[in-house]
XYZ file of N, CA and C in Angstrom:
666
model
N -2.823 31.828 -48.253
C -1.734 31.568 -47.319
C -0.772 30.560 -47.931
N 0.533 30.805 -47.764
C 1.541 29.910 -48.325
C 1.551 28.581 -47.588
N 1.629 27.499 -48.330
C 1.748 26.168 -47.744
C 3.037 25.520 -48.219
N 3.703 24.872 -47.296
C 4.933 24.166 -47.652
C 4.591 22.990 -48.546
N 5.541 22.521 -49.365
C 5.286 21.349 -50.202
C 4.857 20.158 -49.354
N 3.937 19.359 -49.894
C 3.469 18.200 -49.149
C 4.619 17.214 -48.950
N 4.730 16.619 -47.770
C 5.728 15.552 -47.575
C 5.472 14.425 -48.561
N 6.552 13.781 -49.001
C 6.392 12.754 -50.028
C 7.535 11.750 -49.968
N 7.497 10.796 -50.895
C 8.547 9.810 -51.090
C 9.163 10.025 -52.462
N 10.477 9.905 -52.543
C 11.182 9.987 -53.821
C 11.925 8.684 -54.068
N 12.076 8.336 -55.351
C 12.634 7.037 -55.708
C 14.095 7.093 -56.151
N 14.683 8.282 -56.116
C 16.089 8.380 -56.506
C 16.812 9.289 -55.535
N 17.935 8.822 -55.014
C 18.747 9.599 -54.095
C 20.159 9.680 -54.666
N 20.622 10.883 -54.901
C 21.980 11.047 -55.415
C 22.978 10.737 -54.302
N 23.895 9.838 -54.592
C 24.845 9.425 -53.564
C 26.231 9.255 -54.165
N 27.194 9.162 -53.295
C 28.584 8.974 -53.694
C 29.208 7.978 -52.737
N 29.754 6.876 -53.281
C 30.304 5.797 -52.454
C 29.261 5.274 -51.464
N 27.999 5.225 -51.925
C 26.937 4.673 -51.095
C 26.442 5.589 -50.001
N 26.820 6.867 -50.028
C 26.414 7.818 -49.000
C 25.649 8.962 -49.655
N 24.492 9.357 -49.118
C 23.749 10.481 -49.702
C 24.595 11.752 -49.707
N 24.629 12.445 -50.832
C 25.446 13.654 -50.935
C 24.606 14.913 -51.122
N 23.353 14.779 -51.505
C 22.492 15.943 -51.723
C 21.595 16.145 -50.513
N 22.145 16.711 -49.455
C 21.362 17.006 -48.269
C 20.756 18.399 -48.391
N 19.625 18.591 -47.731
C 18.950 19.881 -47.758
C 19.680 20.877 -46.866
N 19.262 22.128 -46.930
C 19.839 23.146 -46.059
C 19.600 22.773 -44.598
N 20.639 22.925 -43.808
C 20.575 22.641 -42.377
C 20.171 21.200 -42.084
N 20.465 20.298 -43.024
C 20.175 18.873 -42.823
C 21.472 18.130 -42.554
N 21.422 17.187 -41.651
C 22.601 16.383 -41.321
C 22.184 14.943 -41.077
N 23.106 14.023 -41.269
C 22.845 12.607 -41.015
C 22.978 12.339 -39.519
N 21.923 11.813 -38.933
C 21.889 11.574 -37.493
C 22.206 10.122 -37.164
N 21.660 9.195 -37.958
C 21.878 7.762 -37.725
C 22.200 7.076 -39.051
N 23.122 6.130 -39.022
C 23.415 5.265 -40.154
C 23.223 3.830 -39.689
N 22.259 3.128 -40.293
C 21.882 1.794 -39.823
C 22.045 0.802 -40.970
N 23.089 -0.014 -40.961
C 23.300 -0.976 -42.047
C 22.393 -2.195 -41.920
N 22.331 -2.966 -43.001
C 21.620 -4.256 -43.026
C 20.154 -4.110 -42.629
N 19.467 -3.171 -43.283
C 18.031 -2.991 -43.084
C 17.314 -3.438 -44.355
N 16.467 -4.448 -44.226
C 15.662 -4.887 -45.358
C 14.462 -3.950 -45.526
N 14.043 -3.774 -46.776
C 12.882 -2.939 -47.076
C 12.001 -3.637 -48.088
N 10.696 -3.576 -47.856
C 9.728 -4.049 -48.832
C 8.441 -3.254 -48.675
N 7.733 -3.050 -49.785
C 6.474 -2.325 -49.751
C 5.281 -3.254 -49.612
N 5.526 -4.555 -49.552
C 4.445 -5.526 -49.409
C 4.963 -6.743 -48.653
N 4.152 -7.248 -47.744
C 4.541 -8.438 -46.993
C 4.651 -9.659 -47.890
N 4.069 -9.598 -49.079
C 4.096 -10.736 -50.001
C 5.300 -10.713 -50.943
N 6.085 -9.626 -50.891
C 7.239 -9.504 -51.784
C 8.540 -9.700 -51.018
N 9.551 -10.190 -51.722
C 10.857 -10.381 -51.100
C 11.511 -9.030 -50.862
N 12.101 -8.824 -49.678
C 12.720 -7.533 -49.397
C 14.105 -7.419 -50.029
N 14.599 -6.202 -50.116
C 15.968 -5.921 -50.530
C 16.720 -5.396 -49.316
N 18.017 -5.646 -49.295
C 18.843 -5.231 -48.162
C 19.617 -3.970 -48.513
N 19.611 -3.016 -47.608
C 20.332 -1.773 -47.829
C 20.713 -1.117 -46.517
N 21.095 0.143 -46.605
C 21.474 0.935 -45.436
C 20.461 2.058 -45.261
N 20.016 2.249 -44.035
C 19.066 3.305 -43.723
C 19.813 4.480 -43.099
N 19.685 5.636 -43.747
C 20.241 6.872 -43.211
C 19.086 7.704 -42.667
N 19.164 8.040 -41.405
C 18.160 8.907 -40.790
C 18.799 10.281 -40.636
N 18.280 11.237 -41.381
C 18.802 12.595 -41.277
C 17.911 13.414 -40.354
N 18.242 14.673 -40.198
C 17.429 15.553 -39.366
C 16.090 15.881 -40.020
N 15.886 15.475 -41.298
C 14.654 15.788 -42.007
C 14.029 14.602 -42.744
N 14.823 13.552 -43.028
C 14.341 12.488 -43.903
C 14.817 11.114 -43.442
N 14.144 10.086 -43.989
C 14.620 8.708 -43.930
C 15.094 8.348 -45.334
N 16.354 7.963 -45.483
C 16.917 7.637 -46.791
C 17.416 6.199 -46.746
N 16.898 5.376 -47.655
C 17.309 3.969 -47.716
C 18.015 3.718 -49.048
N 19.214 3.159 -48.981
C 20.018 2.926 -50.177
C 20.454 1.475 -50.257
N 20.374 0.915 -51.469
C 20.937 -0.404 -51.744
C 21.658 -0.329 -53.078
N 22.256 -1.432 -53.499
C 22.955 -1.448 -54.780
C 21.985 -1.345 -55.943
N 20.720 -1.729 -55.731
C 19.747 -1.759 -56.819
C 18.757 -0.607 -56.792
N 18.500 -0.011 -55.630
C 17.442 0.993 -55.532
C 17.738 1.963 -54.400
N 16.975 3.065 -54.394
C 17.089 4.038 -53.310
C 15.735 4.708 -53.116
N 15.420 5.019 -51.870
C 14.160 5.686 -51.542
C 14.423 6.752 -50.485
N 13.652 7.807 -50.588
C 13.822 8.985 -49.747
C 12.442 9.379 -49.231
N 12.245 9.358 -47.907
C 10.945 9.663 -47.306
C 11.085 10.899 -46.410
N 10.305 11.945 -46.687
C 10.217 13.035 -45.725
C 9.642 12.486 -44.429
N 10.177 12.928 -43.297
C 9.726 12.377 -42.022
C 8.211 12.492 -41.832
N 7.572 13.649 -42.114
C 6.113 13.725 -41.905
C 5.310 12.824 -42.848
N 5.950 12.322 -43.919
C 5.250 11.424 -44.832
C 4.952 10.082 -44.158
N 5.725 9.746 -43.120
C 5.459 8.539 -42.349
C 4.415 8.897 -41.300
N 3.151 8.636 -41.625
C 2.055 9.013 -40.730
C 1.949 8.085 -39.527
N 2.413 6.874 -39.675
C 2.337 5.867 -38.610
C 3.563 4.982 -38.674
N 4.169 4.713 -37.540
C 5.177 3.649 -37.475
C 4.841 2.767 -36.282
N 4.957 1.459 -36.480
C 4.511 0.514 -35.462
C 5.376 -0.737 -35.486
N 5.606 -1.290 -34.304
C 6.323 -2.562 -34.200
C 5.349 -3.704 -34.465
N 5.711 -4.585 -35.384
C 4.895 -5.766 -35.666
C 5.689 -7.017 -35.319
N 5.117 -7.820 -34.409
C 5.714 -9.104 -34.039
C 4.867 -10.282 -34.502
N 3.839 -10.005 -35.275
C 2.901 -11.039 -35.697
C 3.358 -11.654 -37.010
N 3.692 -12.938 -37.050
C 4.141 -13.564 -38.299
C 3.074 -13.575 -39.385
N 1.796 -13.383 -39.023
C 0.759 -13.319 -40.041
C 0.760 -11.967 -40.751
N 1.307 -10.945 -40.099
C 1.447 -9.635 -40.736
C 2.735 -9.542 -41.527
N 3.833 -10.027 -40.916
C 5.108 -10.151 -41.608
C 5.886 -11.263 -40.933
N 6.671 -11.980 -41.718
C 7.301 -13.212 -41.229
C 8.355 -12.981 -40.164
N 8.871 -11.756 -40.051
C 9.877 -11.435 -39.045
C 9.450 -10.173 -38.297
N 9.925 -9.985 -37.061
C 9.655 -8.726 -36.372
C 10.197 -7.560 -37.195
N 9.412 -6.508 -37.314
C 9.794 -5.406 -38.192
C 9.124 -4.117 -37.740
N 9.501 -3.043 -38.422
C 8.852 -1.758 -38.223
C 7.944 -1.510 -39.420
N 6.654 -1.444 -39.155
C 5.659 -1.176 -40.192
C 5.395 0.319 -40.247
N 5.371 0.877 -41.457
C 5.108 2.310 -41.627
C 3.976 2.510 -42.624
N 3.112 3.445 -42.304
C 1.994 3.799 -43.188
C 2.183 5.236 -43.640
N 1.947 5.492 -44.935
C 2.206 6.808 -45.507
C 1.022 7.749 -45.305
N 1.339 9.035 -45.244
C 0.321 10.077 -45.131
C -0.273 10.357 -46.507
N -1.565 10.110 -46.654
C -2.243 10.363 -47.922
C -3.398 11.339 -47.762
N -3.446 12.033 -46.631
C -4.566 12.936 -46.367
C -4.639 14.069 -47.372
N -3.467 14.486 -47.908
C -3.470 15.613 -48.830
C -3.575 15.234 -50.288
N -3.695 13.924 -50.573
C -3.762 13.464 -51.960
C -5.201 13.524 -52.466
N -5.455 14.376 -53.455
C -6.796 14.456 -54.024
C -7.124 13.197 -54.820
N -6.142 12.678 -55.538
C -6.324 11.441 -56.293
C -5.206 10.478 -55.908
N -5.577 9.354 -55.337
C -4.599 8.370 -54.899
C -4.305 7.404 -56.034
N -3.032 7.303 -56.405
C -2.600 6.374 -57.439
C -2.536 4.976 -56.838
N -3.360 4.080 -57.350
C -3.415 2.733 -56.795
C -2.124 1.970 -57.003
N -1.287 2.425 -57.945
C -0.016 1.754 -58.189
C 1.075 2.205 -57.209
N 0.830 3.293 -56.510
C 1.811 3.794 -55.556
C 1.649 3.075 -54.212
N 2.759 2.756 -53.548
C 2.653 2.070 -52.251
C 2.047 2.976 -51.194
N 1.384 2.379 -50.241
C 0.797 3.118 -49.127
C 1.446 2.736 -47.795
N 2.364 1.786 -47.835
C 3.012 1.320 -46.617
C 4.379 0.752 -46.955
N 5.208 0.591 -45.926
C 6.535 0.030 -46.123
C 6.939 -0.700 -44.842
N 7.722 -1.760 -45.025
C 8.240 -2.529 -43.894
C 9.763 -2.363 -43.840
N 10.284 -1.998 -42.666
C 11.725 -1.966 -42.434
C 12.071 -3.125 -41.509
N 12.971 -4.012 -41.965
C 13.272 -5.230 -41.210
C 14.755 -5.252 -40.870
N 15.125 -5.050 -39.605
C 16.543 -5.112 -39.231
C 17.047 -6.548 -39.233
N 18.366 -6.716 -39.426
C 18.946 -8.058 -39.452
C 18.770 -8.752 -38.109
N 18.892 -8.014 -37.029
C 18.712 -8.547 -35.680
C 17.375 -8.059 -35.154
N 16.470 -8.981 -34.855
C 15.130 -8.590 -34.432
C 15.135 -7.779 -33.146
N 16.207 -7.883 -32.359
C 16.294 -7.095 -31.134
C 16.433 -5.603 -31.426
N 16.781 -5.257 -32.664
C 16.959 -3.854 -33.033
C 15.662 -3.173 -33.473
N 14.556 -3.922 -33.498
C 13.278 -3.314 -33.920
C 12.882 -2.194 -32.969
N 13.042 -2.409 -31.673
C 12.685 -1.371 -30.709
C 13.551 -0.127 -30.893
N 14.844 -0.321 -31.155
C 15.738 0.818 -31.388
C 15.281 1.596 -32.625
N 14.882 0.860 -33.659
C 14.408 1.503 -34.877
C 13.134 2.306 -34.604
N 12.254 1.734 -33.827
C 11.026 2.441 -33.450
C 11.348 3.741 -32.721
N 12.277 3.672 -31.779
C 12.640 4.861 -31.004
C 13.239 5.938 -31.898
N 14.048 5.543 -32.878
C 14.653 6.508 -33.799
C 13.577 7.193 -34.634
N 12.607 6.424 -35.121
C 11.514 7.005 -35.906
C 10.656 7.932 -35.038
N 10.443 7.567 -33.789
C 9.653 8.399 -32.887
C 10.342 9.735 -32.651
N 11.637 9.697 -32.441
C 12.395 10.926 -32.221
C 12.337 11.823 -33.456
N 12.501 11.214 -34.626
C 12.456 11.984 -35.870
C 11.088 12.625 -36.067
N 10.017 11.897 -35.750
C 8.660 12.425 -35.917
C 8.420 13.626 -35.001
N 8.879 13.541 -33.788
C 8.686 14.643 -32.854
C 9.461 15.885 -33.272
N 10.584 15.681 -33.935
C 11.425 16.803 -34.372
C 11.002 17.385 -35.715
N 10.039 16.727 -36.393
C 9.630 17.172 -37.731
C 8.116 17.209 -37.861
N 7.452 18.161 -37.218
C 5.992 18.272 -37.389
C 5.651 18.670 -38.815
N 4.444 18.339 -39.236
C 3.981 18.629 -40.590
C 3.551 20.091 -40.675
N 4.300 20.926 -41.408
C 3.969 22.348 -41.539
C 2.613 22.554 -42.195
N 2.251 21.700 -43.154
C 0.962 21.836 -43.827
C -0.185 21.594 -42.861
N 0.002 20.669 -41.949
C -1.044 20.395 -40.966
C -1.238 21.601 -40.064
N -0.141 22.275 -39.706
C -0.246 23.479 -38.885
C -1.019 24.566 -39.617
N -0.748 24.728 -40.942
C -1.457 25.732 -41.728
C -2.946 25.455 -41.767
N -3.306 24.173 -41.948
C -4.714 23.808 -42.014
C -5.405 24.084 -40.691
N -4.711 23.820 -39.574
C -5.291 24.059 -38.264
C -5.500 25.549 -38.035
N -4.512 26.381 -38.439
C -4.636 27.818 -38.280
C -5.822 28.347 -39.072
N -6.072 27.776 -40.250
C -7.173 28.233 -41.089
C -8.527 27.899 -40.524
N -8.574 26.935 -39.606
C -9.844 26.547 -39.019
C -10.270 27.497 -37.909
N -9.374 28.375 -37.480
C -9.726 29.350 -36.465
C -9.641 28.838 -35.046
N -9.157 27.621 -34.825
C -9.009 27.110 -33.473
C -7.570 26.773 -33.205
N -7.327 26.302 -31.966
C -5.942 25.968 -31.665
C -5.542 24.668 -32.352
N -6.526 23.787 -32.646
C -6.278 22.631 -33.510
C -5.423 21.546 -32.911
N -4.898 21.740 -31.721
C -4.019 20.717 -31.195
C -3.874 20.837 -29.698
N -3.130 19.913 -29.130
C -2.867 19.914 -27.709
C -1.753 18.957 -27.404
N -1.569 18.684 -26.125
C -0.458 17.821 -25.745
C -0.860 16.981 -24.547
N -0.574 15.677 -24.627
C -0.762 14.814 -23.488
C 0.281 15.148 -22.430
N 0.062 14.689 -21.206
C 0.992 14.986 -20.130
C 2.358 14.365 -20.359
N 2.441 13.319 -21.213
C 3.739 12.708 -21.489
C 4.472 13.406 -22.620
N 3.894 14.485 -23.191
C 4.608 15.287 -24.174
C 4.267 14.998 -25.609
N 3.448 13.981 -25.900
C 3.112 13.678 -27.278
C 1.955 14.543 -27.758
N 2.068 15.034 -28.991
C 1.103 15.970 -29.538
C -0.079 15.211 -30.140
N -1.267 15.750 -29.956
C -2.441 15.184 -30.608
C -3.198 16.309 -31.289
N -4.056 15.941 -32.234
C -4.869 16.898 -32.970
C -6.292 16.859 -32.433
N -6.754 17.961 -31.852
C -8.065 17.993 -31.207
C -9.178 17.694 -32.195
N -9.108 18.294 -33.400
C -10.171 18.096 -34.377
C -10.314 16.634 -34.753
N -9.156 15.948 -34.910
C -9.210 14.537 -35.279
C -9.793 13.709 -34.146
N -9.433 14.049 -32.916
C -9.962 13.295 -31.782
C -11.471 13.460 -31.704
N -11.939 14.706 -31.817
C -13.371 14.964 -31.694
C -14.147 14.341 -32.840
N -13.545 14.281 -34.023
C -14.236 13.724 -35.180
C -14.161 12.208 -35.234
N -13.343 11.628 -34.363
C -13.201 10.175 -34.347
C -12.292 9.644 -35.427
N -11.495 10.521 -36.055
C -10.625 10.068 -37.142
C -9.559 9.116 -36.629
N -9.012 9.417 -35.468
C -7.985 8.541 -34.927
C -8.559 7.168 -34.609
N -9.812 7.140 -34.108
C -10.434 5.858 -33.791
C -10.599 5.009 -35.041
N -10.976 5.641 -36.146
C -11.134 4.902 -37.396
C -9.803 4.333 -37.850
N -8.726 5.113 -37.696
C -7.407 4.622 -38.083
C -6.984 3.457 -37.204
N -7.266 3.548 -35.901
C -6.895 2.464 -34.991
C -7.604 1.172 -35.356
N -8.868 1.287 -35.739
C -9.596 0.091 -36.148
C -8.940 -0.560 -37.352
N -8.461 0.264 -38.275
C -7.775 -0.270 -39.454
C -6.462 -0.925 -39.065
N -5.685 -0.244 -38.191
C -4.388 -0.800 -37.792
C -4.567 -2.106 -37.025
N -5.631 -2.159 -36.193
C -5.859 -3.361 -35.413
C -6.138 -4.553 -36.319
N -6.838 -4.311 -37.434
C -7.111 -5.398 -38.368
C -5.847 -5.855 -39.074
N -4.866 -4.941 -39.211
C -3.592 -5.309 -39.840
C -2.728 -6.079 -38.868
N -2.733 -5.626 -37.595
C -1.834 -6.213 -36.599
C -2.601 -7.065 -35.601
N -3.099 -8.201 -36.015
C -3.730 -9.130 -35.094
C -2.630 -9.955 -34.440
N -2.393 -9.723 -33.178
C -1.262 -10.339 -32.495
C -1.579 -11.784 -32.125
N -0.642 -12.671 -32.370
C -0.821 -14.080 -32.067
C -0.878 -14.291 -30.559
N -1.854 -15.043 -30.098
C -1.946 -15.400 -28.697
C -2.710 -14.415 -27.851
N -2.923 -13.215 -28.331
C -3.679 -12.217 -27.594
C -2.888 -11.605 -26.469
N -3.303 -10.414 -26.044
C -2.711 -9.762 -24.898
C -1.393 -9.085 -25.165
N -0.846 -9.188 -26.356
C 0.411 -8.544 -26.684
C 0.136 -7.171 -27.250
N 0.895 -6.183 -26.796
C 0.641 -4.813 -27.242
C 1.407 -4.506 -28.510
N 0.855 -3.594 -29.279
C 1.513 -3.052 -30.458
C 1.792 -1.595 -30.168
N 3.033 -1.179 -30.211
C 3.366 0.205 -29.959
C 3.401 0.939 -31.284
N 2.586 1.942 -31.408
C 2.546 2.688 -32.652
C 2.885 4.131 -32.390
N 3.465 4.755 -33.392
C 3.815 6.151 -33.244
C 3.745 6.844 -34.575
N 3.783 8.140 -34.565
C 3.774 8.883 -35.806
C 3.888 10.351 -35.533
N 3.761 11.119 -36.557
C 3.858 12.560 -36.408
C 2.808 13.089 -35.464
N 1.682 12.360 -35.351
C 0.618 12.837 -34.495
C 0.649 12.300 -33.088
N 1.533 11.371 -32.741
C 1.590 10.876 -31.387
C 1.804 9.386 -31.352
N 1.563 8.759 -30.197
C 1.685 7.329 -30.072
C 0.458 6.775 -29.390
N 0.144 5.527 -29.709
C -0.984 4.859 -29.099
C -0.568 3.445 -28.775
N -1.404 2.735 -28.019
C -1.115 1.369 -27.629
C -2.396 0.576 -27.791
N -2.322 -0.551 -28.507
C -3.532 -1.329 -28.756
C -3.251 -2.808 -28.593
N -4.283 -3.644 -28.414
C -4.156 -5.084 -28.304
C -5.145 -5.729 -29.227
N -5.131 -7.106 -29.245
C -6.021 -7.814 -30.154
C -7.479 -7.645 -29.771
N -7.752 -7.443 -28.510
C -9.144 -7.436 -28.084
C -9.697 -6.048 -27.822
N -8.847 -5.053 -27.611
C -9.328 -3.710 -27.299
C -8.590 -2.683 -28.116
N -9.243 -1.527 -28.279
C -8.634 -0.386 -28.934
C -8.640 0.764 -27.953
N -7.467 1.355 -27.704
C -7.363 2.392 -26.687
C -8.031 3.673 -27.140
N -8.769 4.318 -26.215
C -9.376 5.627 -26.484
C -8.285 6.675 -26.595
N -8.354 7.500 -27.667
C -7.326 8.513 -27.875
C -7.804 9.903 -27.490
N -8.879 9.997 -26.693
C -9.343 11.311 -26.266
C -8.324 11.934 -25.331
N -8.351 13.291 -25.144
C -7.323 13.970 -24.367
C -7.257 13.566 -22.913
N -8.358 13.025 -22.322
C -8.318 12.646 -20.930
C -7.372 11.489 -20.731
N -6.715 11.447 -19.571
C -5.702 10.445 -19.290
C -6.166 9.565 -18.137
N -5.802 8.312 -18.155
C -6.038 7.457 -17.025
C -4.784 6.640 -16.757
N -4.879 5.681 -15.853
C -3.682 4.935 -15.464
C -3.061 4.167 -16.614
N -3.878 3.657 -17.568
C -3.341 2.874 -18.684
C -2.449 3.686 -19.576
N -2.657 5.020 -19.583
C -1.874 5.859 -20.476
C -0.419 5.956 -20.045
N -0.102 5.542 -18.843
C 1.293 5.570 -18.403
C 2.166 4.621 -19.209
N 1.519 3.638 -19.869
C 2.287 2.669 -20.653
C 2.535 3.157 -22.079
N 1.937 4.274 -22.454
C 2.123 4.784 -23.815
C 3.538 5.259 -23.976
N 4.183 4.874 -25.115
C 5.568 5.318 -25.344
C 5.593 6.796 -25.662
């Protein structure tokens, strides 16, 4: 069965006058967000550039560098307000590595997007959430079809989840990892996370169950 190319990150974007010029078929620029800092490590100094959100990709350009991320390559995006995770409020993103047979330790596995105004972090989160919902991973659909089951479902709020991952506890394992990254100062503060597979809500002391059943707490899920 034919599989689409795996989503990935590219390190060079052809542009003209600071604007991406090599768009894919039926691709258009949806959002242009100036003054967005980017870094692949909380310990490194970020660079400032412009983030272009297209109908298929996230493209970040600066005078020194450029990066291009397929939307499904961003497996997780989350708001971080914890200064121990990053010194400023930002959007934390984790890359999809499920299809990598050999992971290059020199390649980044995460990225931080830091807007100039911290009040814009929520807007950035919403833009990434919209892009994720509009760009499901075609390879994931192929893998689900090959398993002979429906492979997925939908919460009542419209966010898609993967049944196999829920039953296998894969999402729970990921949440445990994210919780260790995002230990919120003072406790009781929620971290809103989202990705191609859906959104979850977690705190310093508890990890939300991601099973298909819904209860009153799920009304707070973005």
